[in-house]
Amino acid sequence: MSKYRLGISLLLFWMALFPMAFKQVDAATSNIQLVIEGKTYQPDTPPKIVNGRTLVPIAVVAEALGAKVTWDGKQRKVEISGKSVELSMWIGQAKAILNGQEISMDAPPRIVQDRTLVPLRFIGQALGANVGWDDATRTVVVNHVYILTANGNTVNGKVFNFKNELHLPLKEVVTNLGGNWQAERFTLNQQTFTLDRNGQQRLKLKKMDTGWVIPKSAVESELQASVTLQGNRIDVERLSRLQSVREQQGKIFIDFTTPVQPNHFRMSGPERIVIDLPNTVLSEELRTSSGNVRRDTTGLNNEIERALIKDIRFSQFSKNPQTVRVVVELAGKAEYQLNRTATGYEISLKPDPTFVHNPTPAPTPIPTPNPVVPVPVPNKDGFLIVLDAGHGGSQPGATGVSGNPEKDLTLSVTNYLAEELKAYSEFQVILTRPGDTTVQLAERVQIANNAQADVFVSIHGNSIKDKPQVQGTETYYYTAQSKAFANVLHKHLVKATEFRDRGVKVAGFVVIKQTKMPSVLLELGFMSNAAENAQMQDPIFQQRVAKALAEAIYEYYSSL
């Protein structure tokens, strides 16, 4: 009797110290909601939490996900058959056979009130479903896996179906729509959203164990994005459309439909101001235009202001990610400011004190320009390759940190490549410029198209004047037929330069956009980076690159 009383006393003492330990079992096994494919289920045996694991009645979950459940009483075995899934589990055993392979379970199945309960996450993963937990409402959510994209980028994050409304992973969607994510807030559309109570209510957020999720309706109303559902694919798009680029009283105005945060920088050779508009596409009208902006010098006070801007142009610079580029080409150096307007941005220019414009210069002897040597077009009897050395003649291109012009680098590498290709009897080669001559972009395109070339390769050096730390090799293509060619060349080129791999990208450069054959533009490295510029001037480096490109062209040719 004394032992009994002592045991009761100890038990009461323990309960006084740790009351939650005794409430946990009851709380953990009640009031758990089960939502499967957007529908709330109330099984006769509710889900339970045992040792931190959520157990659910297998028949309810599996059948709601389209699987068939059978019970073998003799072996105390549960079998589940679904699309591409055969799963066997045994009561009390933390092992299972999935599609013929034995795997471990985080908790064994058990029988409660004549119902088989199994670990939810395990069964969800085995059946290829998303599983989540909303602690605020004590809700288990199970639904099939969705493929989610935002502005064309595949998003890694789980989509959950709450009572037939899809909830998307907030952070992943925001960042892929061009937003800036911080710990307790994010910025999108030049608006700042907080994740405090007010922000949660405004965006109708739920906090899953995987992070914040936002309902489809709030993505559309608050984030101002469109959401399209086709089968198990969800496409979220928030793209601005460039409406116009115009000049007015010496300022350039850029108008678009939805606010974006532009990236802007200078480039030299010639002097340019570059404005990249992320997550932006050209409007229907601009897609069919020439891409050049008509000059309007009305209201300018003097010749210097009128002469400062040489050209204004725009293009769909990249398709992945969608980026529109606006380029303001200048006659000399100038300071600029980018200011927000109601419909976009304005660019204000101020000529550098060193910029001088003389509208009536004193007569000087006019040097005879380097003649453009007509490019001989051979009778095509092999695999015809057009090699294009970027820039040339009166167009030096970028200037390296040691004062070297891009046109010299591109011509040297191109000539080395032409020599390497002579070793292949299957190849014929045409050079758009064999020497230091001026060849317009349209002429380069015409040469390749008229010759009915099989491939076109344009060679360049890269430069970002204000960012000397930027490094690397990159390859551009535009048409779908050029992708395979670009991948092969880039693989060999990166290995030869040994520079940082900046990848294969899509861009609308004229010489690869208007040529009719597989065409690529190669940016060997950055002339604005001292280390890469020094290496690119080395003839040994140039010959190594040329040899690698010749091997790449032959590999591509052999694959056809």
XYZ file of C-alpha atoms in Angstrom:
560
model
C 0.000 0.000 0.000
C 2.821 2.358 0.872
C 4.397 1.682 -2.540
C 1.073 2.479 -4.246
C 0.726 5.758 -2.345
C 4.336 6.630 -3.090
C 3.767 5.968 -6.804
C 0.650 8.174 -6.860
C 2.495 10.927 -5.031
C 5.368 10.818 -7.512
C 2.948 10.828 -10.427
C 1.075 13.875 -9.084
C 4.390 15.622 -8.423
C 5.565 14.908 -11.980
C 2.263 16.153 -13.461
C 2.593 19.363 -11.493
C 6.050 19.945 -12.864
C 5.289 18.960 -16.467
C 1.550 19.347 -17.173
C 2.071 19.738 -20.964
C 3.624 16.303 -21.212
C 0.262 14.801 -20.272
C -1.853 17.186 -22.343
C 0.244 16.662 -25.464
C -1.115 13.244 -26.333
C -4.713 14.447 -26.176
C -3.998 17.710 -28.030
C -1.871 16.033 -30.619
C -4.512 13.503 -31.509
C -7.491 15.824 -31.832
C -8.588 18.814 -33.901
C -6.247 18.007 -36.792
C -7.827 18.909 -40.127
C -7.087 16.916 -43.255
C -7.281 18.645 -46.658
C -6.607 16.490 -49.722
C -6.697 17.978 -53.233
C -8.472 21.046 -51.844
C -11.242 19.097 -50.119
C -11.630 18.762 -46.352
C -11.937 15.167 -45.091
C -13.287 14.064 -41.721
C -12.365 10.370 -41.393
C -13.847 8.347 -38.558
C -10.308 7.898 -37.274
C -8.683 11.360 -37.350
C -4.987 11.994 -37.990
C -2.727 11.675 -34.969
C 0.684 13.021 -34.030
C 2.879 10.393 -32.415
C 6.486 11.194 -31.473
C 6.421 14.228 -33.747
C 5.130 12.215 -36.737
C 1.711 12.777 -38.282
C -0.132 9.523 -38.912
C -3.150 9.479 -41.224
C -5.686 6.817 -42.206
C -4.128 5.317 -45.310
C -7.356 4.422 -47.072
C -8.619 8.014 -47.054
C -5.376 9.582 -48.286
C -4.460 6.986 -50.902
C -7.918 6.769 -52.447
C -8.237 10.578 -52.530
C -4.964 10.637 -54.479
C -6.259 8.029 -56.935
C -4.524 4.960 -55.510
C -6.012 1.578 -54.513
C -5.530 0.111 -51.018
C -5.739 -3.590 -50.077
C -5.293 -5.275 -46.687
C -3.734 -8.679 -46.045
C -4.826 -9.662 -42.521
C -2.645 -12.748 -42.295
C 0.568 -10.887 -43.034
C -0.720 -7.646 -41.469
C 0.333 -5.986 -44.698
C -1.018 -2.910 -46.499
C -0.613 -2.730 -50.264
C -1.071 0.464 -52.305
C -1.256 0.509 -56.096
C -1.187 3.776 -57.997
C 0.140 5.314 -61.156
C 3.719 4.014 -61.429
C 3.630 3.069 -57.707
C 3.539 -0.307 -55.978
C 3.962 0.026 -52.216
C 3.869 -2.622 -49.452
C 4.018 -1.905 -45.695
C 3.682 -4.079 -42.589
C 2.080 -3.114 -39.288
C 4.700 -2.362 -36.656
C 7.633 -2.519 -39.094
C 9.559 0.612 -40.109
C 10.304 -0.727 -43.566
C 8.472 -0.777 -46.873
C 8.899 -2.107 -50.393
C 8.494 0.656 -52.991
C 8.547 -0.477 -56.611
C 10.612 -3.525 -55.683
C 13.137 -1.740 -53.463
C 13.257 -1.858 -49.672
C 13.231 1.552 -48.005
C 13.116 2.779 -44.401
C 10.190 4.657 -42.854
C 10.425 7.332 -40.170
C 7.653 5.593 -38.205
C 5.918 2.204 -38.627
C 2.240 1.847 -39.592
C -0.122 1.103 -36.740
C -3.772 0.113 -36.260
C -6.029 2.527 -34.359
C -9.768 1.856 -34.006
C -9.584 -0.791 -36.741
C -8.014 1.700 -39.152
C -4.465 1.580 -40.500
C -2.545 4.797 -39.871
C 0.712 5.508 -41.691
C 3.273 8.351 -41.646
C 1.821 11.124 -43.806
C 5.031 12.485 -45.301
C 6.225 9.049 -46.263
C 3.015 8.114 -48.020
C 2.828 11.508 -49.718
C 6.354 11.235 -51.088
C 5.812 7.619 -52.143
C 2.697 8.597 -54.100
C 4.404 11.668 -55.577
C 2.323 14.232 -53.668
C 3.070 17.520 -51.923
C 2.561 17.356 -48.158
C 2.454 20.374 -45.877
C 1.515 21.415 -42.335
C -0.239 24.634 -41.329
C 0.419 24.945 -37.624
C -1.904 27.922 -37.097
C -4.978 25.942 -38.133
C -3.499 22.507 -37.362
C -4.150 21.416 -40.911
C -2.469 18.687 -42.940
C -2.525 19.519 -46.668
C -1.954 16.906 -49.364
C -2.229 17.406 -53.115
C -0.518 16.400 -56.334
C 2.663 18.146 -57.448
C 2.340 21.217 -59.668
C 4.923 22.509 -62.127
C 5.308 26.206 -61.337
C 6.940 28.882 -63.501
C 7.300 32.629 -62.982
C 8.222 34.814 -65.939
C 9.337 31.673 -67.745
C 11.649 30.466 -64.952
C 10.985 27.147 -63.240
C 10.211 27.783 -59.578
C 11.400 25.393 -56.879
C 8.696 25.459 -54.243
C 5.592 23.562 -53.191
C 2.090 24.572 -54.259
C -0.752 23.751 -51.850
C -4.483 23.493 -52.510
C -6.493 24.936 -49.615
C -10.227 24.431 -50.048
C -9.910 24.617 -53.833
C -7.708 27.726 -53.948
C -4.101 27.252 -54.957
C -1.477 28.779 -52.671
C 1.937 29.488 -54.222
C 5.341 29.741 -52.482
C 5.676 33.481 -51.822
C 9.442 33.972 -51.694
C 10.148 31.923 -54.799
C 7.423 33.646 -56.820
C 8.458 37.149 -55.736
C 12.142 36.687 -56.543
C 11.387 35.172 -59.957
C 9.083 38.087 -60.754
C 11.986 40.476 -60.197
C 11.283 41.349 -56.553
C 13.803 41.954 -53.784
C 13.309 39.639 -50.788
C 14.463 40.492 -47.275
C 13.891 38.819 -43.917
C 10.575 40.424 -42.942
C 9.622 42.277 -46.126
C 9.937 42.302 -49.878
C 9.770 44.890 -52.649
C 7.956 44.347 -55.935
C 6.500 46.799 -58.451
C 8.343 49.477 -56.452
C 6.027 48.653 -53.543
C 7.199 47.343 -50.194
C 5.192 44.586 -48.538
C 5.772 43.696 -44.887
C 5.250 40.263 -43.388
C 3.807 41.572 -40.123
C 0.187 40.950 -39.139
C -1.152 43.656 -41.466
C 0.913 42.377 -44.368
C -0.211 38.808 -43.736
C -3.843 39.868 -43.755
C -3.434 42.009 -46.869
C -1.794 39.193 -48.814
C -3.945 36.468 -47.159
C -0.805 34.517 -46.334
C -0.520 31.129 -44.679
C 2.614 29.965 -42.891
C 3.322 26.392 -43.938
C 6.215 24.325 -42.646
C 7.860 25.072 -46.028
C 7.447 28.862 -45.668
C 4.893 31.527 -46.556
C 2.356 30.731 -49.281
C 0.065 33.212 -51.031
C -3.305 32.455 -52.663
C -3.670 32.761 -56.411
C -6.205 35.582 -56.002
C -3.709 37.708 -54.037
C -0.956 37.042 -56.596
C -3.262 38.593 -59.171
C -4.716 41.448 -57.098
C -1.770 42.461 -54.904
C 1.304 41.369 -56.877
C -0.373 42.402 -60.139
C 0.631 39.205 -61.919
C -1.373 36.917 -64.155
C -1.761 33.258 -63.183
C -2.601 30.610 -65.787
C -3.454 27.019 -64.863
C -3.230 24.243 -67.449
C -3.464 20.746 -66.009
C -0.728 20.462 -63.395
C 1.191 23.468 -64.751
C 0.919 26.956 -63.249
C 2.426 29.910 -65.110
C 2.807 33.202 -63.272
C 3.735 36.197 -65.374
C 4.383 39.774 -64.440
C 5.957 41.327 -67.507
C 6.084 44.988 -68.283
C 5.691 46.063 -71.909
C 7.837 48.780 -73.405
C 5.390 51.234 -74.969
C 7.671 53.914 -76.392
C 11.138 55.440 -76.436
C 11.207 59.097 -77.478
C 13.424 62.153 -77.396
C 12.104 65.513 -76.257
C 14.183 68.657 -75.655
C 17.387 66.697 -75.186
C 15.877 64.150 -72.797
C 15.026 60.537 -73.568
C 11.733 59.197 -72.229
C 11.121 55.473 -71.734
C 7.499 54.478 -71.162
C 6.249 51.050 -70.098
C 3.099 49.485 -68.711
C 4.255 48.203 -65.314
C 6.992 49.660 -63.075
C 10.358 47.887 -63.260
C 13.735 48.617 -61.689
C 16.188 49.225 -64.557
C 19.854 48.320 -64.604
C 21.934 51.027 -66.242
C 25.616 51.443 -67.023
C 28.083 52.937 -69.513
C 29.924 51.278 -72.357
C 32.700 52.672 -74.506
C 33.868 52.313 -78.087
C 31.665 54.211 -78.905
C 30.351 55.994 -75.815
C 26.968 54.547 -74.851
C 24.485 54.653 -72.032
C 22.766 51.288 -71.649
C 19.465 50.786 -69.825
C 18.300 47.206 -69.298
C 14.649 46.721 -68.334
C 14.231 43.333 -66.595
C 11.038 41.305 -66.939
C 10.056 43.450 -69.911
C 9.020 42.711 -73.485
C 8.422 44.950 -76.479
C 4.856 45.987 -77.145
C 3.152 44.595 -80.231
C 3.800 47.835 -82.097
C 7.476 48.040 -81.162
C 8.110 44.379 -82.056
C 7.459 45.202 -85.702
C 9.413 48.479 -85.688
C 13.016 49.057 -86.772
C 14.225 49.507 -83.202
C 15.602 52.983 -83.952
C 14.211 56.164 -82.374
C 13.663 59.177 -84.572
C 15.674 62.169 -83.329
C 13.811 65.280 -82.168
C 16.078 68.253 -81.451
C 13.248 70.773 -81.092
C 13.876 73.171 -78.232
C 17.608 72.497 -77.865
C 19.599 75.661 -77.255
C 22.891 75.049 -79.053
C 24.825 72.800 -81.397
C 26.527 70.937 -78.547
C 23.195 69.758 -77.170
C 21.992 68.789 -80.640
C 25.175 66.920 -81.495
C 25.618 65.029 -78.212
C 23.212 62.193 -79.040
C 24.146 60.189 -82.114
C 21.613 57.395 -81.976
C 18.844 55.925 -79.793
C 17.775 52.319 -80.259
C 16.066 49.476 -78.424
C 15.702 45.715 -78.773
C 14.509 42.556 -77.037
C 18.008 41.933 -75.718
C 17.267 38.654 -73.951
C 14.423 36.153 -73.875
C 15.563 34.235 -70.809
C 15.169 36.243 -68.714
C 12.999 38.646 -70.701
C 14.996 41.885 -70.946
C 14.576 44.943 -73.147
C 17.713 47.019 -73.767
C 17.680 50.726 -74.623
C 20.967 52.165 -75.922
C 21.760 55.877 -76.193
C 24.864 56.290 -78.351
C 26.756 59.538 -77.748
C 29.200 61.615 -79.738
C 31.322 62.047 -76.617
C 31.363 61.625 -72.873
C 28.424 62.899 -70.834
C 26.960 62.635 -67.355
C 23.452 61.242 -67.109
C 20.630 60.927 -64.602
C 17.781 58.440 -64.617
C 14.610 59.875 -63.082
C 11.239 58.240 -62.468
C 8.189 59.551 -64.314
C 4.505 58.648 -64.093
C 4.848 56.211 -66.992
C 8.497 55.142 -66.839
C 11.839 56.956 -66.757
C 13.546 59.978 -68.275
C 17.243 60.247 -69.037
C 18.836 63.673 -68.627
C 22.228 64.324 -70.210
C 24.964 66.812 -69.412
C 27.946 67.013 -71.820
C 31.357 66.409 -70.309
C 33.483 69.603 -70.239
C 35.893 67.892 -72.641
C 33.166 67.434 -75.276
C 33.630 69.926 -78.096
C 31.495 70.173 -81.205
C 32.585 72.302 -84.133
C 29.820 72.476 -86.739
C 32.117 74.119 -89.314
C 35.539 72.545 -88.931
C 38.441 73.837 -90.926
C 39.024 71.876 -94.103
C 41.505 69.105 -93.592
C 42.823 66.533 -95.991
C 40.471 63.585 -96.075
C 42.401 60.342 -95.772
C 41.489 57.617 -98.157
C 39.463 55.087 -96.156
C 40.366 51.459 -96.114
C 38.471 50.013 -99.040
C 35.875 47.364 -98.384
C 37.232 44.427 -100.314
C 34.385 42.501 -101.955
C 34.115 39.124 -100.295
C 34.550 36.361 -102.871
C 31.736 33.839 -102.702
C 33.009 30.405 -103.724
C 30.959 27.801 -105.482
C 29.573 25.895 -102.567
C 30.840 22.329 -102.576
C 31.320 21.692 -98.868
C 30.272 22.812 -95.392
C 30.416 26.599 -95.708
C 31.433 28.599 -92.628
C 31.256 32.401 -92.436
C 33.620 33.888 -89.849
C 32.846 37.409 -88.710
C 35.526 39.461 -86.945
C 33.582 42.037 -84.952
C 33.951 45.766 -85.714
C 36.846 46.945 -87.905
C 38.025 49.991 -89.857
C 36.334 53.128 -88.521
C 34.532 51.048 -85.888
C 37.151 50.064 -83.289
C 34.683 48.473 -80.882
C 35.504 48.401 -77.181
C 38.846 49.608 -75.874
C 40.819 47.397 -73.534
C 42.325 48.702 -70.296
C 45.702 48.983 -72.035
C 44.238 50.986 -74.928
C 43.959 48.065 -77.363
C 40.926 48.158 -79.714
C 38.513 45.261 -79.911
C 38.762 45.168 -83.713
C 42.404 43.973 -83.514
C 41.579 41.133 -81.123
C 38.639 39.876 -83.170
C 40.521 39.996 -86.465
C 43.521 38.144 -85.052
C 41.463 35.321 -83.533
C 39.317 35.057 -86.676
C 42.346 34.749 -88.945
C 43.863 32.096 -86.675
C 40.559 30.214 -86.799
C 40.433 30.412 -90.594
C 43.895 28.839 -90.720
C 42.865 26.050 -88.342
C 39.809 25.253 -90.475
C 41.992 24.718 -93.547
C 43.012 21.409 -92.000
C 39.479 20.077 -92.623
C 38.872 19.218 -96.266
C 35.113 19.226 -95.677
C 35.045 22.941 -94.865
C 34.902 26.133 -96.902
C 35.490 29.448 -95.157
C 34.409 33.030 -95.912
C 35.633 36.014 -93.883
C 33.345 39.037 -93.612
C 36.460 41.201 -93.298
C 39.906 39.746 -94.080
C 41.592 42.992 -92.922
C 40.985 46.230 -91.047
C 37.987 47.364 -93.058
C 34.624 48.859 -92.170
C 31.774 46.442 -92.798
C 28.268 47.373 -91.676
C 26.141 44.874 -89.773
C 23.686 44.521 -92.632
C 26.567 43.716 -94.996
C 27.790 40.941 -92.721
C 24.330 39.420 -92.667
C 24.052 39.745 -96.443
C 27.385 38.035 -97.000
C 26.314 34.987 -94.998
C 22.809 34.783 -96.440
C 23.885 35.279 -100.061
C 26.546 32.597 -99.701
C 23.964 30.207 -98.244
C 26.385 29.478 -95.432
C 25.864 26.460 -93.199
C 26.965 28.254 -90.015
C 27.918 31.795 -88.968
C 30.366 32.668 -86.160
C 30.867 36.253 -84.943
C 33.826 36.884 -82.619
C 33.933 39.715 -80.072
C 35.533 40.992 -76.901
C 33.335 42.101 -74.021
C 33.557 45.273 -71.934
C 31.754 47.048 -69.106
C 33.741 50.195 -68.462
C 32.388 50.956 -64.998
C 32.743 47.372 -63.748
C 36.350 46.248 -64.230
C 35.821 43.321 -61.863
C 33.404 41.548 -64.227
C 34.971 38.524 -65.928
C 34.096 35.565 -68.087
C 33.242 34.005 -71.408
C 29.725 33.942 -72.809
C 28.009 32.785 -75.991
C 24.875 34.198 -77.603
C 22.346 32.805 -80.044
C 18.871 33.931 -81.124
C 17.045 31.325 -83.182
C 16.076 27.863 -81.988
C 18.104 26.255 -84.780
C 21.240 27.910 -83.357
C 20.997 26.536 -79.829
C 22.818 23.244 -80.397
C 25.586 25.012 -82.333
C 25.958 27.581 -79.530
C 26.208 24.878 -76.855
C 28.970 22.995 -78.678
C 31.032 26.126 -79.361
C 30.639 27.404 -75.823
C 31.751 24.096 -74.311
C 35.044 24.192 -76.238
C 35.506 27.966 -75.881
C 35.256 28.023 -72.078
C 37.730 25.179 -71.838
C 40.178 27.119 -74.033
C 39.876 30.551 -72.384
C 39.845 29.111 -68.847
C 37.790 32.150 -67.889
C 34.643 32.124 -65.763
C 31.745 30.384 -67.519
C 28.989 33.001 -67.989
C 26.824 30.585 -69.945
C 24.933 30.397 -73.214
C 22.351 33.155 -73.595
C 19.672 34.366 -75.974
C 20.003 37.890 -77.404
C 18.841 39.748 -80.475
C 22.130 40.935 -81.966
C 21.617 41.815 -85.640
C 24.210 39.420 -87.040
C 22.700 36.396 -85.292
C 19.089 37.521 -85.529
C 18.920 38.209 -89.275
C 21.171 35.438 -90.575
C 19.285 32.404 -91.883
C 21.646 29.646 -90.738
C 22.725 28.498 -87.231
C 24.538 31.579 -85.922
C 26.393 32.445 -82.731
C 28.157 35.462 -81.279
C 31.106 34.715 -79.007
C 32.282 37.079 -76.259
C 35.757 35.721 -75.514
C 36.347 37.693 -72.322
C 36.230 41.177 -70.813
C 38.642 43.751 -72.194
C 37.626 45.983 -69.283
C 39.167 43.423 -66.907
C 42.955 43.832 -66.695
C 43.746 40.126 -66.250
C 41.526 38.874 -69.079
C 42.551 41.705 -71.409
C 46.227 40.850 -70.970
C 45.642 37.184 -71.749
C 43.510 37.903 -74.808
C 46.324 39.950 -76.371
C 48.684 36.974 -76.136
C 49.056 35.203 -79.523
C 49.373 31.848 -77.731
C 45.973 32.431 -76.107
C 44.459 33.448 -79.444
C 45.788 30.356 -81.209
C 44.513 28.104 -78.418
C 41.041 29.614 -78.719
C 41.110 29.271 -82.509
C 42.088 25.615 -82.310
C 39.308 24.901 -79.801
C 36.703 26.623 -81.978
C 37.816 24.667 -85.055
C 37.390 21.424 -83.105
C 33.987 22.602 -81.900
C 32.811 23.365 -85.436
C 33.961 19.949 -86.575
C 32.138 18.286 -83.663
C 28.947 20.100 -84.619
C 29.426 19.210 -88.296
C 29.945 15.543 -87.392
C 26.706 15.486 -85.394
C 24.542 16.533 -88.346
